[in-house]
Amino acid sequence: MADPWQGAMDHAVAVARKAGEIIRDALQNDMKIMCKSSSVDLVTKTDQQVEQFIFDSVREKFPTHSFIGEESVAAGQPCTLTDNPTWIIDPVDGTTNFVHGFPFVAVSIGFAVKKELEFGVVYSSLEDKMYTGRRGKGAYCNGLPLQVSDQTDISQCIVNSEMGSNRDPEVVDRIFSTMRKILCIPVHGLRGVGTAAVNMGLVASGAVEAYFEIGIHCWDIAAGAVIVTEAGGVVMDVDGGPFDLMSRRVLAANNKTIATRIVKEIDAFPAERDDAPKQEKQ
Amino acid sequence: MTSMESDKCWQECMDVAVQIARSAGQVVREAVKQEKRVSTKSTPADLVTEADHQVEELIISTLRERFPSHRFIGEESSAAGEKCILTDSPTWIIDPIDGTCNFVHSFPMVAVSIGFAVKKELEFGVIYHCFEETLYTARKGQGAFCNGLRLQVSKEKDVSKALILTEIGAKRDPKTLKIFSGNIEKLLSAPAHGVRIIGSSTLALCQVATGAADAYYQYGLHCWDIAAAAVIIREAGGVVIDTSGGPLDLMSRRVVAAGSQEIASYIVQQLQPISYERDDNGHSTQ
């Protein structure tokens, strides 16, 4: 039986590649920076341009589909996942990196139907690495199959995480106490390249064993979740429960043994769900 | 040797360094696909592989044949007991595989780093990103380059717009980690744009040279991690100093590098030190 979503996935790859070009071109020119929720949560004209480009291109081909995009949600669109085929898009994941020219900037396109993730495309545009994953059909990077690490000993693992954009001292405290606990296990090392999507690509490729973060959004992880799972890994909540796309929390790992070991060290903090009803803006 | 003669000679050395770095990079690319025999050095987080030894042997034997009167400071020879003392002699300062932990995991951020000093002054630096096949070079007084393109550091002076890189270092005891994370927390509360850890100090230092990062600081790195990058960053217009704010002390196991003096000074003020044994075991030549 033909794959009903193959056409959508092929389109996602093509549009991600083109979006990556826009990002590379923009890096040559002056970027206008605006601020979102705080002076460290950045957005640029390129974020908005790229998202508009992706929306227009996808809407033309798939006019009945729904969209959840980082910049549209910031502009007031709802962030609710229905049964309808839905594109979940981060046009520029790693905006801070982009602003600095730090070489990890990704276009992330996830796709869900009946609330189930069907495929994911992450294009690390400065590395020219196209990560893809189709439910039941494996994960690939630039055409080569991806396979998670087979490591089961936590002391031989590299774990990725980020410090995020929340500068609330209590949150920062929890982030660092978790970091210290993990380093004390001990693990081989802790890394963070500055984009959730690429961090998940690194788990899928076997370069690191795990990635976790609290505070990311559904558009940062939707695509990566499929890619990691299809590379043989696991994706769950930071408390060890099932993965919840809208929860603002994720733990992706090469296997359950490593994942559950890391769960023990995570000092969680609250983060408002992506699908929480919108408050009146102050 | 006249000044002109020595200039010509060091240029010749640099050309050889570039060639050997590329060859070594090729060896690393092959070795990453093979099974790796991994041991630990000072702590369980301080890894070494057969490839580290092989690549260092390749580099040193090639250079020794070509320049028999020169001296060598290499990571693995030092581990084997060779003295790590910088004299006035022309001295090659080599990290055969920077990012060994990344190498072990096939995380493709791994570099060959070759620095060169004469009369204890750093003359040139060559860093080769083995997987991107990117070559960073700088000759004192002649600028810094990446694959032939001229490098310029970021001129950002405001730490609240800065992207800062660091590495953890080999010590993993709770007391050290508290200081390590405390240092990052202070910088994040500046509030800096962000802090990143990529697992290779030389490649992170190169990001300062390209302007992609505004600063780098670390406790625990070695002279062979700094020697080449210091020239590259300075020739790209940046500053490389000691964590105390004084001049760089190559053997001190610590560094602050930045595009601007302002950001370097800010970082110096925030840092609480973590001490590591000097590379020259206290035989300071300063």
XYZ file of C-alpha atoms in Angstrom:
568
model
C 0.000 0.000 0.000
C 1.356 3.401 -0.904
C 2.433 5.640 1.961
C -0.295 8.315 2.239
C 2.183 10.784 3.747
C 5.183 10.216 1.484
C 4.248 13.226 -0.642
C 4.020 15.431 2.426
C 7.384 14.198 3.666
C 9.089 14.763 0.317
C 7.669 18.263 0.320
C 8.922 18.825 3.867
C 12.454 17.836 2.836
C 12.392 20.125 -0.210
C 11.007 23.045 1.738
C 13.454 22.519 4.635
C 16.355 22.550 2.198
C 15.139 25.757 0.589
C 14.559 27.312 4.019
C 18.141 26.388 4.922
C 19.318 28.360 1.891
C 17.379 31.387 3.092
C 19.083 31.032 6.472
C 22.556 30.750 4.920
C 21.900 33.810 2.737
C 20.624 35.797 5.695
C 23.818 35.043 7.599
C 25.767 36.916 4.952
C 23.621 39.991 5.536
C 22.705 42.109 8.494
C 20.106 40.512 10.707
C 17.453 42.505 12.517
C 17.049 41.249 16.016
C 13.922 41.693 18.059
C 13.167 40.315 21.469
C 10.471 37.878 22.371
C 9.751 36.930 25.932
C 13.054 38.246 27.276
C 16.327 39.750 26.146
C 17.776 36.266 25.756
C 14.829 34.723 23.888
C 15.638 36.043 20.454
C 13.716 36.235 17.233
C 14.813 37.703 13.929
C 13.214 38.742 10.676
C 14.616 35.550 9.222
C 12.600 33.411 11.680
C 9.444 35.131 10.475
C 10.454 35.049 6.795
C 11.297 31.368 6.861
C 8.123 30.420 8.670
C 6.030 32.397 6.183
C 7.858 30.731 3.310
C 7.205 27.250 4.716
C 3.550 27.995 5.474
C 2.865 29.449 2.021
C 4.573 26.562 0.286
C 2.820 23.869 2.332
C -0.574 25.594 2.296
C -0.472 25.751 -1.492
C 0.077 22.006 -1.771
C -1.962 20.885 1.237
C -4.696 23.508 1.744
C -6.684 21.467 4.274
C -3.785 20.815 6.638
C -3.271 22.601 9.964
C -0.169 24.408 11.195
C 1.547 25.028 14.470
C 4.495 27.352 13.912
C 6.699 29.068 16.458
C 6.238 32.589 15.107
C 2.505 32.294 14.414
C 1.932 31.037 17.949
C 3.962 33.986 19.223
C 1.631 36.195 17.165
C -1.435 34.696 18.844
C -2.375 31.598 16.846
C -3.570 28.687 19.014
C -1.178 25.853 19.748
C -3.608 22.951 19.909
C -3.086 19.613 18.212
C -6.221 18.202 16.607
C -6.740 14.999 14.605
C -6.238 16.956 11.394
C -2.924 16.483 9.545
C -0.767 19.110 11.247
C 2.618 20.582 10.409
C 4.615 21.520 13.537
C 7.323 23.943 12.531
C 10.311 25.699 14.000
C 11.614 27.802 11.108
C 14.953 28.604 12.816
C 15.830 26.399 15.750
C 18.893 27.888 17.385
C 18.102 31.567 16.769
C 20.765 32.651 19.267
C 23.319 30.606 17.320
C 22.019 32.128 14.092
C 22.439 35.675 15.431
C 26.066 34.867 16.270
C 26.871 32.696 13.269
C 27.532 29.741 15.575
C 27.298 26.764 13.249
C 24.206 24.902 14.547
C 20.994 26.304 13.123
C 18.161 23.994 12.065
C 14.838 24.022 10.265
C 12.553 21.607 12.110
C 9.381 20.214 10.515
C 7.284 17.640 12.311
C 4.025 16.189 11.017
C 1.202 14.604 12.993
C -2.077 12.947 12.014
C -4.725 11.994 14.598
C -2.245 13.413 17.140
C 0.345 10.788 16.222
C 3.727 11.935 14.868
C 4.158 10.514 11.351
C 7.451 11.997 10.153
C 10.132 14.467 11.111
C 12.612 16.503 9.102
C 15.476 18.431 10.680
C 17.802 20.320 8.357
C 20.974 21.500 10.104
C 21.464 24.223 7.558
C 25.053 25.331 8.259
C 26.326 21.763 8.375
C 24.172 20.790 5.353
C 22.875 17.748 7.231
C 19.344 16.580 6.426
C 17.966 14.330 9.180
C 14.703 12.511 8.403
C 12.541 9.920 10.111
C 9.330 8.268 8.887
C 7.280 6.232 11.368
C 8.016 2.566 10.760
C 10.578 3.271 8.039
C 13.769 4.264 9.805
C 15.801 7.435 10.158
C 18.470 8.860 7.886
C 21.004 11.644 7.668
C 22.027 12.692 4.155
C 20.798 9.333 2.932
C 22.764 7.234 5.420
C 20.790 5.215 7.977
C 20.896 6.457 11.544
C 21.401 4.168 14.497
C 21.561 5.204 18.152
C 24.537 4.256 20.326
C 24.427 0.758 21.851
C 25.929 1.950 25.137
C 24.233 0.653 28.303
C 26.780 1.889 30.841
C 25.879 5.398 31.953
C 29.476 6.160 32.908
C 30.453 5.856 29.224
C 27.778 8.246 27.998
C 27.665 11.786 26.676
C 24.503 13.654 27.663
C 23.296 16.812 25.934
C 21.245 19.531 27.499
C 20.864 23.302 27.315
C 20.745 26.125 29.773
C 17.694 27.576 28.048
C 16.456 31.132 28.007
C 14.796 31.225 31.430
C 16.980 33.382 33.671
C 14.789 33.072 36.768
C 17.388 32.252 39.484
C 15.310 29.389 40.884
C 15.039 27.772 37.473
C 18.732 28.333 36.756
C 19.500 26.718 40.099
C 17.525 23.566 39.201
C 19.125 23.388 35.744
C 22.596 23.486 37.251
C 21.919 21.120 40.116
C 20.713 18.595 37.519
C 23.826 19.232 35.451
C 26.093 18.629 38.444
C 24.223 15.460 39.476
C 24.578 14.006 35.992
C 28.265 14.894 35.768
C 28.787 13.222 39.167
C 27.301 9.896 38.073
C 29.859 10.187 36.370
C 29.271 10.451 32.646
C 31.855 10.991 29.930
C 30.635 14.489 29.328
C 27.906 17.034 28.924
C 27.401 18.977 25.692
C 24.941 21.439 24.254
C 25.060 22.785 20.708
C 22.252 25.305 21.189
C 19.403 23.696 19.236
C 17.048 20.982 20.484
C 16.521 19.632 16.986
C 20.246 19.116 16.338
C 20.760 17.737 19.865
C 18.158 15.102 19.008
C 19.848 14.455 15.667
C 23.061 13.763 17.600
C 21.243 11.186 19.758
C 19.819 9.549 16.636
C 23.233 9.418 14.967
C 24.813 7.767 18.019
C 27.219 10.650 18.682
C 25.669 11.220 22.103
C 23.548 8.898 24.185
C 20.905 11.282 25.503
C 19.387 14.719 25.370
C 16.936 16.226 27.803
C 15.515 19.668 28.356
C 12.697 21.456 30.159
C 11.388 24.627 28.591
C 11.563 23.690 24.908
C 8.422 23.828 22.777
C 6.524 21.288 20.707
C 7.971 22.712 17.485
C 11.527 22.110 18.756
C 11.034 18.390 19.365
C 8.230 17.069 17.147
C 10.531 16.177 14.257
C 13.418 15.013 16.465
C 11.136 12.656 18.383
C 10.371 10.660 15.224
C 14.000 10.671 14.119
C 15.287 9.372 17.474
C 12.577 6.702 17.713
C 13.181 5.537 14.158
C 16.938 5.339 14.849
C 16.138 2.833 17.617
C 16.032 5.223 20.553
C 13.403 6.162 23.115
C 11.636 9.444 23.770
C 9.857 10.033 27.055
C 8.985 12.613 29.652
C 11.735 13.780 32.024
C 9.947 11.971 34.859
C 10.068 8.658 32.983
C 6.424 8.804 31.904
C 5.199 8.837 28.309
C 6.335 11.618 25.991
C 3.882 14.542 25.942
C 4.491 16.818 22.962
C 2.899 19.889 24.565
C 4.440 19.477 28.004
C 7.577 21.575 27.350
C 9.673 18.599 28.486
C 11.611 15.894 26.684
C 14.139 13.154 27.316
C 15.501 11.364 24.259
C 17.978 8.527 24.697
C 19.564 5.575 22.951
C 17.736 3.084 25.168
C 15.486 2.759 28.218
C 18.365 1.791 30.546
C 20.193 5.061 29.972
C 16.966 7.080 29.912
C 15.710 5.795 33.256
C 19.118 6.351 34.852
C 19.061 9.989 33.773
C 15.464 10.471 34.954
C 16.702 9.866 38.525
C 18.940 12.954 38.393
C 16.630 15.478 36.756
C 15.521 18.259 39.069
C 12.376 19.348 37.240
C 10.804 22.804 37.340
C 7.418 23.949 36.073
C 6.931 25.219 32.529
C 3.585 26.328 31.133
C 2.238 23.830 28.595
C 2.243 24.849 24.930
C -1.494 24.084 24.720
C -2.434 25.987 27.880
C -5.270 28.491 27.280
C -3.761 31.850 26.356
C -3.727 34.478 29.144
C -4.535 38.106 28.415
C -1.214 39.731 27.448
C -0.145 42.198 30.209
C 70.182 33.321 11.924
C 69.060 36.741 10.749
C 65.532 37.867 11.341
C 64.691 37.357 7.676
C 66.215 33.893 7.649
C 64.307 32.832 10.731
C 61.102 34.256 9.265
C 61.583 32.145 6.170
C 62.382 29.153 8.310
C 59.283 29.509 10.474
C 57.155 29.904 7.354
C 58.618 26.655 6.101
C 57.804 25.049 9.452
C 54.256 26.332 9.195
C 53.834 24.934 5.700
C 54.985 21.541 6.972
C 52.613 21.847 9.943
C 49.699 22.398 7.584
C 50.630 19.348 5.529
C 51.064 17.111 8.538
C 47.836 18.342 10.163
C 45.902 17.380 7.031
C 47.535 13.927 6.917
C 46.861 13.423 10.597
C 43.254 14.442 10.043
C 42.939 11.745 7.423
C 44.251 9.177 9.917
C 41.653 10.389 12.448
C 38.846 10.085 9.895
C 39.857 6.486 9.193
C 40.365 5.629 12.852
C 36.926 6.866 13.917
C 35.322 4.091 11.900
C 37.413 1.392 13.593
C 36.969 -0.146 16.996
C 38.616 2.079 19.566
C 40.722 0.956 22.509
C 40.043 3.508 25.187
C 41.931 4.084 28.437
C 41.641 6.781 31.056
C 44.281 9.157 32.310
C 43.894 11.491 35.263
C 40.135 10.837 35.811
C 37.422 8.633 34.224
C 36.518 11.620 32.072
C 40.087 12.055 30.766
C 40.262 9.619 27.857
C 43.029 8.469 25.551
C 42.995 6.024 22.649
C 45.529 4.214 20.498
C 44.744 6.719 17.777
C 45.948 9.601 20.002
C 49.320 7.845 20.355
C 49.525 6.893 16.686
C 48.730 10.359 15.425
C 51.145 12.029 17.823
C 53.882 9.577 16.799
C 53.161 10.310 13.131
C 53.356 14.053 13.638
C 56.451 14.065 15.848
C 58.430 11.553 13.781
C 57.728 13.519 10.587
C 58.700 16.807 12.173
C 61.748 15.378 13.963
C 63.103 14.030 10.680
C 62.650 17.384 9.025
C 63.793 19.556 11.934
C 66.127 17.423 14.049
C 67.232 20.260 16.344
C 63.712 21.243 17.346
C 61.970 20.255 20.567
C 58.543 18.759 21.067
C 55.800 19.028 23.657
C 53.044 16.564 22.839
C 50.058 15.508 24.877
C 50.806 11.797 24.804
C 54.582 12.104 25.216
C 53.933 14.269 28.278
C 51.600 11.629 29.628
C 54.429 9.140 29.098
C 56.730 11.241 31.248
C 58.434 13.660 28.843
C 59.062 17.006 30.511
C 56.701 19.764 29.502
C 59.104 22.699 29.768
C 59.276 25.493 27.242
C 62.824 26.622 26.468
C 64.118 29.152 23.955
C 64.557 26.400 21.367
C 62.075 26.163 18.500
C 59.380 24.010 20.079
C 56.380 22.253 18.573
C 53.382 22.041 20.946
C 51.028 19.325 19.762
C 47.603 17.936 20.573
C 47.216 15.020 18.155
C 43.480 14.544 18.831
C 41.697 17.366 20.611
C 38.253 16.148 21.603
C 39.220 12.537 22.347
C 35.916 11.937 24.140
C 34.093 13.162 21.022
C 36.319 10.925 18.910
C 35.463 7.894 21.063
C 31.749 8.649 20.555
C 32.122 9.452 16.853
C 30.816 12.930 17.654
C 32.427 14.776 14.750
C 34.056 17.714 16.622
C 37.689 16.619 16.665
C 40.830 18.561 15.739
C 44.579 18.250 15.302
C 46.344 21.202 16.931
C 49.929 22.227 16.194
C 51.476 25.261 17.868
C 55.040 26.511 17.537
C 57.117 28.698 19.836
C 60.589 30.199 19.582
C 62.297 31.956 22.511
C 59.097 31.102 24.399
C 57.020 33.217 22.033
C 54.196 31.667 20.038
C 55.010 32.063 16.332
C 52.236 30.254 14.492
C 49.260 27.976 15.017
C 47.538 25.361 12.891
C 44.255 23.700 13.854
C 42.591 21.205 11.562
C 38.927 20.196 12.066
C 39.222 16.571 10.966
C 35.578 16.018 9.959
C 34.690 19.349 8.398
C 38.197 19.400 6.833
C 38.462 23.008 7.905
C 41.935 24.458 8.375
C 42.529 27.357 10.791
C 45.959 28.988 10.574
C 47.772 32.058 11.800
C 51.329 33.330 11.592
C 52.318 36.042 14.060
C 51.874 39.431 12.424
C 50.249 38.028 9.289
C 46.619 37.518 10.162
C 44.442 34.476 10.799
C 42.687 32.415 8.176
C 40.134 29.673 7.814
C 40.386 27.736 4.546
C 42.001 30.817 3.053
C 39.393 33.321 4.269
C 40.594 36.048 6.626
C 39.260 35.729 10.182
C 37.947 38.565 12.300
C 36.748 38.199 15.882
C 33.417 39.579 17.057
C 33.803 43.107 18.311
C 30.975 42.748 20.830
C 31.777 44.596 24.070
C 28.481 44.042 25.841
C 28.374 40.744 27.716
C 24.568 40.784 27.622
C 24.869 40.153 23.890
C 27.606 37.549 24.182
C 27.722 33.879 23.298
C 30.325 32.217 25.503
C 31.926 28.799 25.183
C 33.631 26.683 27.786
C 34.610 23.113 28.588
C 34.236 21.110 31.767
C 37.800 19.877 32.338
C 38.744 16.480 33.709
C 37.953 17.049 37.409
C 34.473 15.794 38.282
C 34.368 15.985 42.068
C 31.321 17.777 43.528
C 33.337 20.708 44.886
C 34.906 21.449 41.488
C 31.582 21.030 39.710
C 29.928 23.519 42.071
C 32.532 26.127 41.103
C 32.290 25.154 37.436
C 28.511 25.555 37.312
C 28.658 28.665 39.503
C 30.914 30.339 36.951
C 28.446 29.613 34.151
C 25.510 30.781 36.271
C 27.179 34.132 36.889
C 27.755 34.676 33.179
C 24.218 33.590 32.279
C 22.864 36.086 34.774
C 24.760 38.955 33.050
C 22.542 37.964 31.149
C 24.724 36.536 28.411
C 22.951 35.213 25.315
C 24.127 31.720 26.082
C 26.868 29.311 27.060
C 27.807 26.280 24.935
C 29.983 23.217 25.471
C 31.073 21.309 22.356
C 33.775 18.993 23.684
C 36.871 20.336 21.924
C 38.677 23.327 23.416
C 40.686 24.070 20.252
C 37.597 24.094 18.035
C 35.731 26.192 20.593
C 38.642 28.668 20.611
C 38.455 28.736 16.802
C 34.807 29.821 17.099
C 36.072 32.891 18.972
C 38.527 33.561 16.135
C 35.762 33.372 13.511
C 33.497 35.680 15.513
C 30.821 33.014 15.971
C 31.454 33.089 19.720
C 32.389 36.175 21.717
C 34.493 34.438 24.349
C 35.928 31.217 25.682
C 37.209 30.422 29.132
C 38.372 27.225 30.761
C 40.154 25.694 33.703
C 41.858 22.373 33.062
C 43.018 22.664 29.488
C 46.687 22.139 28.590
C 49.409 24.112 26.833
C 48.859 21.988 23.718
C 45.202 23.091 23.635
C 46.031 26.796 23.785
C 49.302 27.193 21.866
C 47.926 27.228 18.316
C 44.575 28.857 19.116
C 46.186 31.771 20.972
C 47.983 32.883 17.807
C 44.870 32.386 15.685
C 42.659 34.445 17.985
C 45.191 37.240 18.447
C 45.797 37.444 14.709
C 42.033 37.671 14.213
C 42.033 40.719 16.504
C 41.096 39.085 19.797
C 42.675 38.849 23.229
C 43.990 35.778 25.041
C 44.852 36.246 28.717
C 45.089 34.520 32.047
C 41.948 34.004 34.153
C 43.432 36.415 36.682
C 43.456 39.152 34.039
C 47.221 39.051 33.594
C 49.108 37.865 30.495
C 48.546 34.344 29.195
C 50.580 31.754 31.068
C 50.786 28.873 28.636
C 51.481 26.216 31.291
C 48.927 27.416 33.835
C 46.024 25.170 32.683
C 43.654 28.133 32.342
C 42.674 30.777 29.803
C 40.233 33.534 28.906
C 39.948 34.415 25.225
C 37.581 36.978 23.736
C 36.925 39.188 20.764
C 37.132 42.263 22.987
C 39.082 43.271 26.083
C 35.810 44.425 27.656
C 34.241 40.974 27.559
C 37.494 39.306 28.611
C 37.709 41.625 31.631
C 34.092 41.019 32.560
C 34.622 37.261 32.519
C 37.834 37.561 34.540
C 35.891 39.436 37.232
C 33.186 36.781 37.468
C 35.318 33.657 37.541
C 36.036 31.673 40.642
C 39.187 29.630 39.994
C 39.553 25.871 39.767
C 43.119 24.758 40.224
C 44.881 22.149 38.148
C 48.526 21.140 38.352
C 50.652 23.218 35.980
C 51.846 21.519 32.791
C 55.455 22.351 33.727
C 54.950 20.967 37.236
C 55.758 24.305 38.784
C 58.944 24.918 36.749
C 57.592 28.268 35.664
C 59.650 29.941 32.984
C 57.844 33.283 33.427
